[in-house]
PDB file of C-alpha atoms and ligand atoms in Angstrom:
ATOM      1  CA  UNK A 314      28.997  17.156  15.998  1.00 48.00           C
ATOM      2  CA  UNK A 315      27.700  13.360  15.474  1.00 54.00           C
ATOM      3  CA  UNK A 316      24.238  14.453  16.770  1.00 54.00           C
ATOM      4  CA  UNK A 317      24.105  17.074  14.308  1.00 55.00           C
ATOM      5  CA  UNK A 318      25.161  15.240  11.019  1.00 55.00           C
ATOM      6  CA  UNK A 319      22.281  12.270  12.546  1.00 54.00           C
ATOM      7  CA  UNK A 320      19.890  15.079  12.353  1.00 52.00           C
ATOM      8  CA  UNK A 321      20.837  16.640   8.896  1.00 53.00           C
ATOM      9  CA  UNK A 322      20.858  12.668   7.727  1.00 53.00           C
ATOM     10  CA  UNK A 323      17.648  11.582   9.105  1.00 51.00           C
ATOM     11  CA  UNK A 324      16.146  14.644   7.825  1.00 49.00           C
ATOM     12  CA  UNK A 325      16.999  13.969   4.373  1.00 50.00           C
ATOM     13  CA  UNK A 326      16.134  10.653   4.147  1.00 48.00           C
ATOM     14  CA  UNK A 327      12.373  10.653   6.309  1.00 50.00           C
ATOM     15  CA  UNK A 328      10.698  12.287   3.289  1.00 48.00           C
ATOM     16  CA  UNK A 329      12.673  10.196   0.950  1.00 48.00           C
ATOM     17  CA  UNK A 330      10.987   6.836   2.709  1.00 56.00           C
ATOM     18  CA  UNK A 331       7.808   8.216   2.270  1.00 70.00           C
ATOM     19  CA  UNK A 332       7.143   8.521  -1.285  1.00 88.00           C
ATOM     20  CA  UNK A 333       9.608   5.144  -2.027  1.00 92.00           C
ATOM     21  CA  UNK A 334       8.165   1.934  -1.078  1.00 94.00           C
ATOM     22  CA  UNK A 335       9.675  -0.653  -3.009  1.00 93.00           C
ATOM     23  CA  UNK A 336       9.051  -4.593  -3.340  1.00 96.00           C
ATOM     24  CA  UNK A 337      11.586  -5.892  -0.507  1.00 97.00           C
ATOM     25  CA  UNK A 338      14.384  -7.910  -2.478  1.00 96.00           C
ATOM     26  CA  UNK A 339      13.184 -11.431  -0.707  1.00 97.00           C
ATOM     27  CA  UNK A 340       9.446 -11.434  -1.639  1.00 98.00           C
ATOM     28  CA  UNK A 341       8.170 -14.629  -3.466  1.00 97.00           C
ATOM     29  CA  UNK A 342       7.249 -15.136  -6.628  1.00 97.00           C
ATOM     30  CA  UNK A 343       4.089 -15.965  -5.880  1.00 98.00           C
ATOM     31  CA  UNK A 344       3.269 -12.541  -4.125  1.00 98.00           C
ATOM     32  CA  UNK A 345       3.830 -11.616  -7.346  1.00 96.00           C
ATOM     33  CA  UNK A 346       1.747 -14.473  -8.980  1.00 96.00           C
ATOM     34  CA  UNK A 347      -0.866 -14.366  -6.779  1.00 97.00           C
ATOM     35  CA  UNK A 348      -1.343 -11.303  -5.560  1.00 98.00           C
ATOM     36  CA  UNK A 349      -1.005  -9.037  -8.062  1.00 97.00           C
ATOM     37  CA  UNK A 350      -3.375 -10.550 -10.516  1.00 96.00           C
ATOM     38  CA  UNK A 351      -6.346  -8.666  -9.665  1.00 96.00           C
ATOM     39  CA  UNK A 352      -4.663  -5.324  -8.489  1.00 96.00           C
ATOM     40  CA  UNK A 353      -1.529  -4.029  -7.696  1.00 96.00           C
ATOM     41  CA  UNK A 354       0.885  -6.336  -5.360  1.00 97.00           C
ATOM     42  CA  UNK A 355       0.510  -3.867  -1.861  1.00 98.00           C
ATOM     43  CA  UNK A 356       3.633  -2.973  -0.251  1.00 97.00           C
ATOM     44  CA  UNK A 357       3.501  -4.661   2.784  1.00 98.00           C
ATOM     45  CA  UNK A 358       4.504  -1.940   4.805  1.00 97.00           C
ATOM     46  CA  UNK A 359       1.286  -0.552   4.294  1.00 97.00           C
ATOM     47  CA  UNK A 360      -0.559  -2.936   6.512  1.00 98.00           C
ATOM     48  CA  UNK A 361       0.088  -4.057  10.021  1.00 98.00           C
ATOM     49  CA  UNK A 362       1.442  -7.700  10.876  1.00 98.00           C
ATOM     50  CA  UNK A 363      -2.750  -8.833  12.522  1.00 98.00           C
ATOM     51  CA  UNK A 364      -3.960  -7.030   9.456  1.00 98.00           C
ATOM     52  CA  UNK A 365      -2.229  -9.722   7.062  1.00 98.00           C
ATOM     53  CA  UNK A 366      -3.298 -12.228   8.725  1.00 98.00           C
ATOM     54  CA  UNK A 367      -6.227 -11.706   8.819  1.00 98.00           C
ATOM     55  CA  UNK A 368      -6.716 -11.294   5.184  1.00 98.00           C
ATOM     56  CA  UNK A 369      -4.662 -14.139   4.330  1.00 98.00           C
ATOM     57  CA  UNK A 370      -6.705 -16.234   6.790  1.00 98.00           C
ATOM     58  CA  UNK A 371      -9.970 -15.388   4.690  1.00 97.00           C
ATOM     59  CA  UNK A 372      -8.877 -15.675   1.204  1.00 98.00           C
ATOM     60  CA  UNK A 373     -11.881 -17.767   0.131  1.00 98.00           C
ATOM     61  CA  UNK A 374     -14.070 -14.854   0.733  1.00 97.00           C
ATOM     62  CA  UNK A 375     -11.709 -12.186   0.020  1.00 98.00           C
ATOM     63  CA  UNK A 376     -13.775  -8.748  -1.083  1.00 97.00           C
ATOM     64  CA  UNK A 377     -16.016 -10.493  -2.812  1.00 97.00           C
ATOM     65  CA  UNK A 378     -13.690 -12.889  -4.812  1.00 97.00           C
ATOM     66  CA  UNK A 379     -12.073 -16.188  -4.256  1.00 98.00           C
ATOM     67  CA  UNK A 380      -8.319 -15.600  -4.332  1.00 98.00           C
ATOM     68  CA  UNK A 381      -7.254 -18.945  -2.284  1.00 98.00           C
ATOM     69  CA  UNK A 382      -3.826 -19.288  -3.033  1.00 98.00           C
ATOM     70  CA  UNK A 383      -2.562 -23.189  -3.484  1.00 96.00           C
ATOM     71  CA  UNK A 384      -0.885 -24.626   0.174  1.00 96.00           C
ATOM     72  CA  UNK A 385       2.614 -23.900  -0.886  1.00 97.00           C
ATOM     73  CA  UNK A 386       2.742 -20.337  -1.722  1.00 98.00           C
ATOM     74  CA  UNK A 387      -0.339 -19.372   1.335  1.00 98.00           C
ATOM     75  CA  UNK A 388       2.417 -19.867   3.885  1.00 98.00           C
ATOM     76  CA  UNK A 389       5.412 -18.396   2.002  1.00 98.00           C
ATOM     77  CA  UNK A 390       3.511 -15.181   1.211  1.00 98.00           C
ATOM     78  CA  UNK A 391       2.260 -15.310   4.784  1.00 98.00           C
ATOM     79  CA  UNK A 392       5.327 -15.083   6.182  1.00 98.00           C
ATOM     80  CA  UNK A 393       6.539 -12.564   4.253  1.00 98.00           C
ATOM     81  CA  UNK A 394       3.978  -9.921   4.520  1.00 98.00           C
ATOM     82  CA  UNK A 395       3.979 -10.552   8.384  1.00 98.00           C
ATOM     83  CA  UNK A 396       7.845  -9.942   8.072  1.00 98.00           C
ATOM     84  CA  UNK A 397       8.017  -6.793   6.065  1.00 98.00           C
ATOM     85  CA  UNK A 398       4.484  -5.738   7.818  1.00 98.00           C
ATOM     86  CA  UNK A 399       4.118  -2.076   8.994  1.00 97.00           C
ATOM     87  CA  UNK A 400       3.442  -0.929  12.434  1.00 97.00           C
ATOM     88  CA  UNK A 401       0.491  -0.735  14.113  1.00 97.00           C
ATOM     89  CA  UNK A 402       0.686   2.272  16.396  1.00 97.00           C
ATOM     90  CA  UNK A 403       1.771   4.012  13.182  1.00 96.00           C
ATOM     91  CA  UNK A 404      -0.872   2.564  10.988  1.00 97.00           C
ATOM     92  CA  UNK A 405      -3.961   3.005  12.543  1.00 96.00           C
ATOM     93  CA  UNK A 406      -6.722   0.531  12.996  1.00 96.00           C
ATOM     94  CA  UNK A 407      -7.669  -1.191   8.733  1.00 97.00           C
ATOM     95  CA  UNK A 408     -11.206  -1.859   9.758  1.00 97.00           C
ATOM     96  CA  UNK A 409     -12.804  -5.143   9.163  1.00 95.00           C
ATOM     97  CA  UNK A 410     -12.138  -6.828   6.669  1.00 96.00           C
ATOM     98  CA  UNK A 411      -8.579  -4.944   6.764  1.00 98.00           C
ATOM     99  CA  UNK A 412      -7.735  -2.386   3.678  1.00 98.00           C
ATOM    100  CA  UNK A 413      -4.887  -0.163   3.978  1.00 98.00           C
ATOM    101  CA  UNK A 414      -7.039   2.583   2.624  1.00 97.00           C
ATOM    102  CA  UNK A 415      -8.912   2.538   5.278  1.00 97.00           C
ATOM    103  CA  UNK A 416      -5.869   3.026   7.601  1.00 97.00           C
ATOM    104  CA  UNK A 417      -5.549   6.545   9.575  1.00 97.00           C
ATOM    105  CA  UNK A 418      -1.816   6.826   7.766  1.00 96.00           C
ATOM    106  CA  UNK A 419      -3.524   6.208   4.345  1.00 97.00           C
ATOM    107  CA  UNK A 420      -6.263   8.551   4.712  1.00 96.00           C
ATOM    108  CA  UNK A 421      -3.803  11.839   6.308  1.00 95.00           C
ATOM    109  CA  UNK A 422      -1.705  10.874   3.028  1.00 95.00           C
ATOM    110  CA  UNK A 423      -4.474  11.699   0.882  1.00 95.00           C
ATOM    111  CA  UNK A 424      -6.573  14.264   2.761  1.00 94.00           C
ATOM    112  CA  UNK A 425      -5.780  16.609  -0.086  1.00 92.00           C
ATOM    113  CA  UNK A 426      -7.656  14.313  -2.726  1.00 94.00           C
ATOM    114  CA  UNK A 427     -10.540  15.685  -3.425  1.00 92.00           C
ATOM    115  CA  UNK A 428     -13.613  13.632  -3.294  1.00 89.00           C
ATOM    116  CA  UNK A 429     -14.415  13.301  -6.808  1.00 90.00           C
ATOM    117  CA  UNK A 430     -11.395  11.672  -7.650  1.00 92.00           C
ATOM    118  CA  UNK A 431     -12.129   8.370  -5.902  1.00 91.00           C
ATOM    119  CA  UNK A 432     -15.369   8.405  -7.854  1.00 89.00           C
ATOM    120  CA  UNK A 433     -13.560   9.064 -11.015  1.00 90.00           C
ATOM    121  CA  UNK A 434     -14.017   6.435 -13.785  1.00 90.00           C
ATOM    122  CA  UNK A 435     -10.558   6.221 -13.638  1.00 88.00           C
ATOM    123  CA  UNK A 436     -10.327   5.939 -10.361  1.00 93.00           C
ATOM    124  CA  UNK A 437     -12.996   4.011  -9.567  1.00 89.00           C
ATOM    125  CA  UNK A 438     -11.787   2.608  -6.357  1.00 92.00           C
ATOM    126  CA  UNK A 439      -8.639   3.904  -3.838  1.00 95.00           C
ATOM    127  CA  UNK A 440      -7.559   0.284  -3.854  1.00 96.00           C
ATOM    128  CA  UNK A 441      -6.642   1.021  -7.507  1.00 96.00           C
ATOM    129  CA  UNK A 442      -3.369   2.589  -6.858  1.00 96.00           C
ATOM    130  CA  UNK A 443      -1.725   2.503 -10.404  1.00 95.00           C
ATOM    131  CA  UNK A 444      -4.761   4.676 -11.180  1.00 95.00           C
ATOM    132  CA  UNK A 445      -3.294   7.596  -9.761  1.00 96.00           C
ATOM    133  CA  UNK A 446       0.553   6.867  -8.782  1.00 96.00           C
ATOM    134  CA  UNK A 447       2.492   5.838 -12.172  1.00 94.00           C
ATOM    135  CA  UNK A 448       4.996   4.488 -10.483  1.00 95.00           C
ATOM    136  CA  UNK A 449       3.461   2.459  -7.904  1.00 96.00           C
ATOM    137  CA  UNK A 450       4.191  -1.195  -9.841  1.00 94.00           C
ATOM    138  CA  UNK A 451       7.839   0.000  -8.977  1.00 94.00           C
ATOM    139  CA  UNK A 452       7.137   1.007  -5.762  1.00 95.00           C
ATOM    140  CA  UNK A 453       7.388   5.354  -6.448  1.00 95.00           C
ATOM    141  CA  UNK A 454       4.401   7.368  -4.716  1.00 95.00           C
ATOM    142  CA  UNK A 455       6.116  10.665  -5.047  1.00 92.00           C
ATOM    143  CA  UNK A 456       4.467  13.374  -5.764  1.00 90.00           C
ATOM    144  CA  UNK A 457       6.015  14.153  -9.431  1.00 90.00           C
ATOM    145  CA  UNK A 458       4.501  10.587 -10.307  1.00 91.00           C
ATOM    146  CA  UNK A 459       0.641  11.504  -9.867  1.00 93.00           C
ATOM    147  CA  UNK A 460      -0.685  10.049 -13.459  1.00 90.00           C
ATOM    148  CA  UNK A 461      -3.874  12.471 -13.174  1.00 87.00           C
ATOM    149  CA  UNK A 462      -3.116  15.857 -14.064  1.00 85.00           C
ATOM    150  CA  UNK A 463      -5.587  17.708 -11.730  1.00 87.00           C
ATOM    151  CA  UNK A 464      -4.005  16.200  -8.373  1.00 85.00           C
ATOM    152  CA  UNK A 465      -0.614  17.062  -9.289  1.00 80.00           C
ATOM    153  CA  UNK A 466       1.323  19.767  -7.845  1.00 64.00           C
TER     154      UNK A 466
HETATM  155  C1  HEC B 417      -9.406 -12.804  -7.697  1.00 62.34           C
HETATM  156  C2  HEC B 417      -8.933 -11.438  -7.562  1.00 62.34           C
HETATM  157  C3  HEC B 417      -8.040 -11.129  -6.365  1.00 62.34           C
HETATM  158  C4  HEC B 417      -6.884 -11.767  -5.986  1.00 62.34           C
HETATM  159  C5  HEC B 417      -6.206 -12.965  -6.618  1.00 62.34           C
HETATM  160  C6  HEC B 417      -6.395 -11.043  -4.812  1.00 62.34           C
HETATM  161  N1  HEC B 417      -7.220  -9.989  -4.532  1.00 62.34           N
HETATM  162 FE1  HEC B 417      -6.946  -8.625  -3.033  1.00 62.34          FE
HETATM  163  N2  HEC B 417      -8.650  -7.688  -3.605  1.00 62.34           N
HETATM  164  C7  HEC B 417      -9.503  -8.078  -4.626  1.00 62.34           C
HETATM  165  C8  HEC B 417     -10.643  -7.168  -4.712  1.00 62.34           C
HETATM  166  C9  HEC B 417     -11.788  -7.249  -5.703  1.00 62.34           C
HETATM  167  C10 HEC B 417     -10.425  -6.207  -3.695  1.00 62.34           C
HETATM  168  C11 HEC B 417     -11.297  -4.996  -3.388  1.00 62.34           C
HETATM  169  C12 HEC B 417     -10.792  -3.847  -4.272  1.00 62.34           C
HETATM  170  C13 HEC B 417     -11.572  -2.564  -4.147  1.00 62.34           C
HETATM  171  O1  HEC B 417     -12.205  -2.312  -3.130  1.00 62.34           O
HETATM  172  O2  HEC B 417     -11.486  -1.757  -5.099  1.00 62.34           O
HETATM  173  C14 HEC B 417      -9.180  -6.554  -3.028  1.00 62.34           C
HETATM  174  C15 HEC B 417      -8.622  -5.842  -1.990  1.00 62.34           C
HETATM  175  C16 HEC B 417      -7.455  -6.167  -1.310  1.00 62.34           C
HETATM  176  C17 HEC B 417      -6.905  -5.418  -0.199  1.00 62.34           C
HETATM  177  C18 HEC B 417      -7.504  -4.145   0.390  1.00 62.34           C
HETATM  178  C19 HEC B 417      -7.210  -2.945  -0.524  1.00 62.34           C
HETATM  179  C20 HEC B 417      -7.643  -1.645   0.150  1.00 62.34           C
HETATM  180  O3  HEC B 417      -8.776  -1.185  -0.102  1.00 62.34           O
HETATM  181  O4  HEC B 417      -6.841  -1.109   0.915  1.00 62.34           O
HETATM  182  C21 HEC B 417      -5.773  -6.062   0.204  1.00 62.34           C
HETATM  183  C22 HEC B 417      -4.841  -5.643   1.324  1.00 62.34           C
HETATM  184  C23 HEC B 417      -5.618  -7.216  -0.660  1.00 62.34           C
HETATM  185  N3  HEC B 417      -6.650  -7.237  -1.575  1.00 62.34           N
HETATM  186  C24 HEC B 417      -4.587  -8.136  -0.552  1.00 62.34           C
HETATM  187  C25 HEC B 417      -4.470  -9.267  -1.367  1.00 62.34           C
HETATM  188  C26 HEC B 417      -3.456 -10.292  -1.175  1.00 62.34           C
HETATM  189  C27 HEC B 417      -2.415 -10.304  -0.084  1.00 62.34           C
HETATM  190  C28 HEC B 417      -3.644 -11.212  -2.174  1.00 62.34           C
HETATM  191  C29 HEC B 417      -2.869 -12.479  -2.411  1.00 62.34           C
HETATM  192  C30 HEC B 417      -2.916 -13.492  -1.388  1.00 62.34           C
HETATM  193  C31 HEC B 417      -4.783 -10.758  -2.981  1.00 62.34           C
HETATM  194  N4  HEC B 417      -5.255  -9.594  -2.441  1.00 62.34           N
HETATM  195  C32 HEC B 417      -5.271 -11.410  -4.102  1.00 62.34           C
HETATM  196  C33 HEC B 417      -9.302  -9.134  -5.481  1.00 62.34           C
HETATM  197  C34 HEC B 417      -8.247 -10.022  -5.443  1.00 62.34           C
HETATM  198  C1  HEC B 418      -7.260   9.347  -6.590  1.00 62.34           C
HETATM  199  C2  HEC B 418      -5.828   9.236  -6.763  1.00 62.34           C
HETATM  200  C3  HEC B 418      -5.038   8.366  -5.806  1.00 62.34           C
HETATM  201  C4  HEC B 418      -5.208   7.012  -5.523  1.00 62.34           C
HETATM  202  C5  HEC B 418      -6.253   6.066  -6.088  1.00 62.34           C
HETATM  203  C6  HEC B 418      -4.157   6.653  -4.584  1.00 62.34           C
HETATM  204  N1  HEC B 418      -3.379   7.751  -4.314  1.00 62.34           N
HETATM  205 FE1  HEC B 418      -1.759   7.801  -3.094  1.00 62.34          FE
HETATM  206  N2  HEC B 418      -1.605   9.823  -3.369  1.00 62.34           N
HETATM  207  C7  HEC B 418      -2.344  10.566  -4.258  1.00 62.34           C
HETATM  208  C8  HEC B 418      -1.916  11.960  -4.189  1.00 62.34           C
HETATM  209  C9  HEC B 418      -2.464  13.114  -5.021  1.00 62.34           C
HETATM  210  C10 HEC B 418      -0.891  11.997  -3.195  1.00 62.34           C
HETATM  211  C11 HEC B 418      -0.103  13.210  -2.716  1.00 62.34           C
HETATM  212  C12 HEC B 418       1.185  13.283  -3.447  1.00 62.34           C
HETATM  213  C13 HEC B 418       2.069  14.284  -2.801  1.00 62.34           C
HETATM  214  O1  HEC B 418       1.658  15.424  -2.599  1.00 62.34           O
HETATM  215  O2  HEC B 418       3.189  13.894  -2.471  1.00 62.34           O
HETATM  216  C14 HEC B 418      -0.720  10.636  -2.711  1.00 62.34           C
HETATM  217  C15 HEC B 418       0.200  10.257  -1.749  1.00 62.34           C
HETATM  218  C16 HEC B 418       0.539   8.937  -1.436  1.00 62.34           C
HETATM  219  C17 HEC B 418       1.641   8.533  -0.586  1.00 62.34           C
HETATM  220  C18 HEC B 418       2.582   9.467   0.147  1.00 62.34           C
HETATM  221  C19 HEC B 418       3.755   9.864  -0.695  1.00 62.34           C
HETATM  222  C20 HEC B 418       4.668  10.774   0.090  1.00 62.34           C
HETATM  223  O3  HEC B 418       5.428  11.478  -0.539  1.00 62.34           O
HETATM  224  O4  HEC B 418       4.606  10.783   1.320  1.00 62.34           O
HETATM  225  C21 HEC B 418       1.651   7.165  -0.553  1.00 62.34           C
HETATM  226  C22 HEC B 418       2.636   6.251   0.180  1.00 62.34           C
HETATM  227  C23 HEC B 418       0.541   6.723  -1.373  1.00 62.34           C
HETATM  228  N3  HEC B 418      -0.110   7.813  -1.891  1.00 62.34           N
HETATM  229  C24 HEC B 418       0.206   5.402  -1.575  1.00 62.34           C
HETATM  230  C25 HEC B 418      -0.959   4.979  -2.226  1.00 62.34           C
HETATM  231  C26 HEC B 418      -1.383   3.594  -2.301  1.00 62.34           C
HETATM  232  C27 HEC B 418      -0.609   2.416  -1.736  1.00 62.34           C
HETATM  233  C28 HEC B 418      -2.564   3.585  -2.981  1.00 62.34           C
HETATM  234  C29 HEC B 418      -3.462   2.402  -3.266  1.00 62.34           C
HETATM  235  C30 HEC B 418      -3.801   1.547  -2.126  1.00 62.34           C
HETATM  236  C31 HEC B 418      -2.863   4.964  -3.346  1.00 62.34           C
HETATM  237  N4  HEC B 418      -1.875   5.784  -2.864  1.00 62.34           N
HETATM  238  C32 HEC B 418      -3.980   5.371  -4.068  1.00 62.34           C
HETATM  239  C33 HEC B 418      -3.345  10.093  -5.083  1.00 62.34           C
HETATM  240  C34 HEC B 418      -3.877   8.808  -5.048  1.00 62.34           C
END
């Protein structure tokens, strides 16, 4: 009996955690600040622990941009994106430098997209996540929250 209502509850809630990836609760203002100036503040489950690091580790060079962050917040925001990080076995290898679109889990998400899309000039780039998920500043991915009318359901 147990096993059964573990199953039925697990199997509710799997596709549930999917499309909902909300800000966890203790993240620092700063994230916030400092990381979500130039684009959207990433969930940090989308990345693996290594994978932060690394970026925050080269934020002087950082796609092309300076985005040093001042030597308060760098270890506070550190610390939590290694803490809420995602797994690596589930993941996939980011590449080098690291981007979670480049991730395996990323790309079998959005093997449906068609090409053009990331080309779109409102698109532009699939680090531009807002672009396409509505929701995404408040952490919704779901697929009734697709802002472009073509890639909806
Ligand atoms: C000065 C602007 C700027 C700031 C500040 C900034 N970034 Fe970025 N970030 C960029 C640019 C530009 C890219 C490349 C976007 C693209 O390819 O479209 C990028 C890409 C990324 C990516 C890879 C996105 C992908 O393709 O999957 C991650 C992860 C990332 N940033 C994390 C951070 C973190 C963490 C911080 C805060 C410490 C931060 N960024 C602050 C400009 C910035
Ligand atoms: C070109 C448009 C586009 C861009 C840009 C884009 N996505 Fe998506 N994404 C989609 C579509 C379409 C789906 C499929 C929705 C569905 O069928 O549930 C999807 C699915 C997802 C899912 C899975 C939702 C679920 O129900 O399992 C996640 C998580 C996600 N995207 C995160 C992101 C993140 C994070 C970024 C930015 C780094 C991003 N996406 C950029 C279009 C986009």
């Amino acid at each position: 009996m147990k096993t059964i209502a573990l199953i039925t509850l697990l199997g509710l809630a799997l596709p549930a955690l999917a499309d909902r990836l909300p800000m966890p609760s203790d993240a620092p203002a700063s994230f916030k600040e400092e990381c979500g100036s130039c684009h959207l503040a990433y969930p940090p489950a989308l990345l693996a622990a290594d994978d932060w690091r690394r970026i925050m580790n080269g934020l002087n060079d950082h796609f092309g941009s300076d985005a040093t962050v001042s030597p308060k917040n760098g270890p506070k925001i550190k610390s939590f994106l290694e803490s809420h990080a995602g797994r690596a076995d589930r993941l996939g290898n980011a590449g080098h430098p690291p981007r979670i679109t480049q991730t395996q889990r990323f790309i079998r998400k959005h093997h449906e997209v068609p090409a053009k899309f990331w080309r779109d000039p409102r698109v532009k780039s699939a680090a531009n996540c807002e672009a396409c998920h509505r929701g995404a500043a408040n952490g919704n991915y779901g697929e009734h929250d697709i802002a472009i009318p073509e890639l909806r359901d």
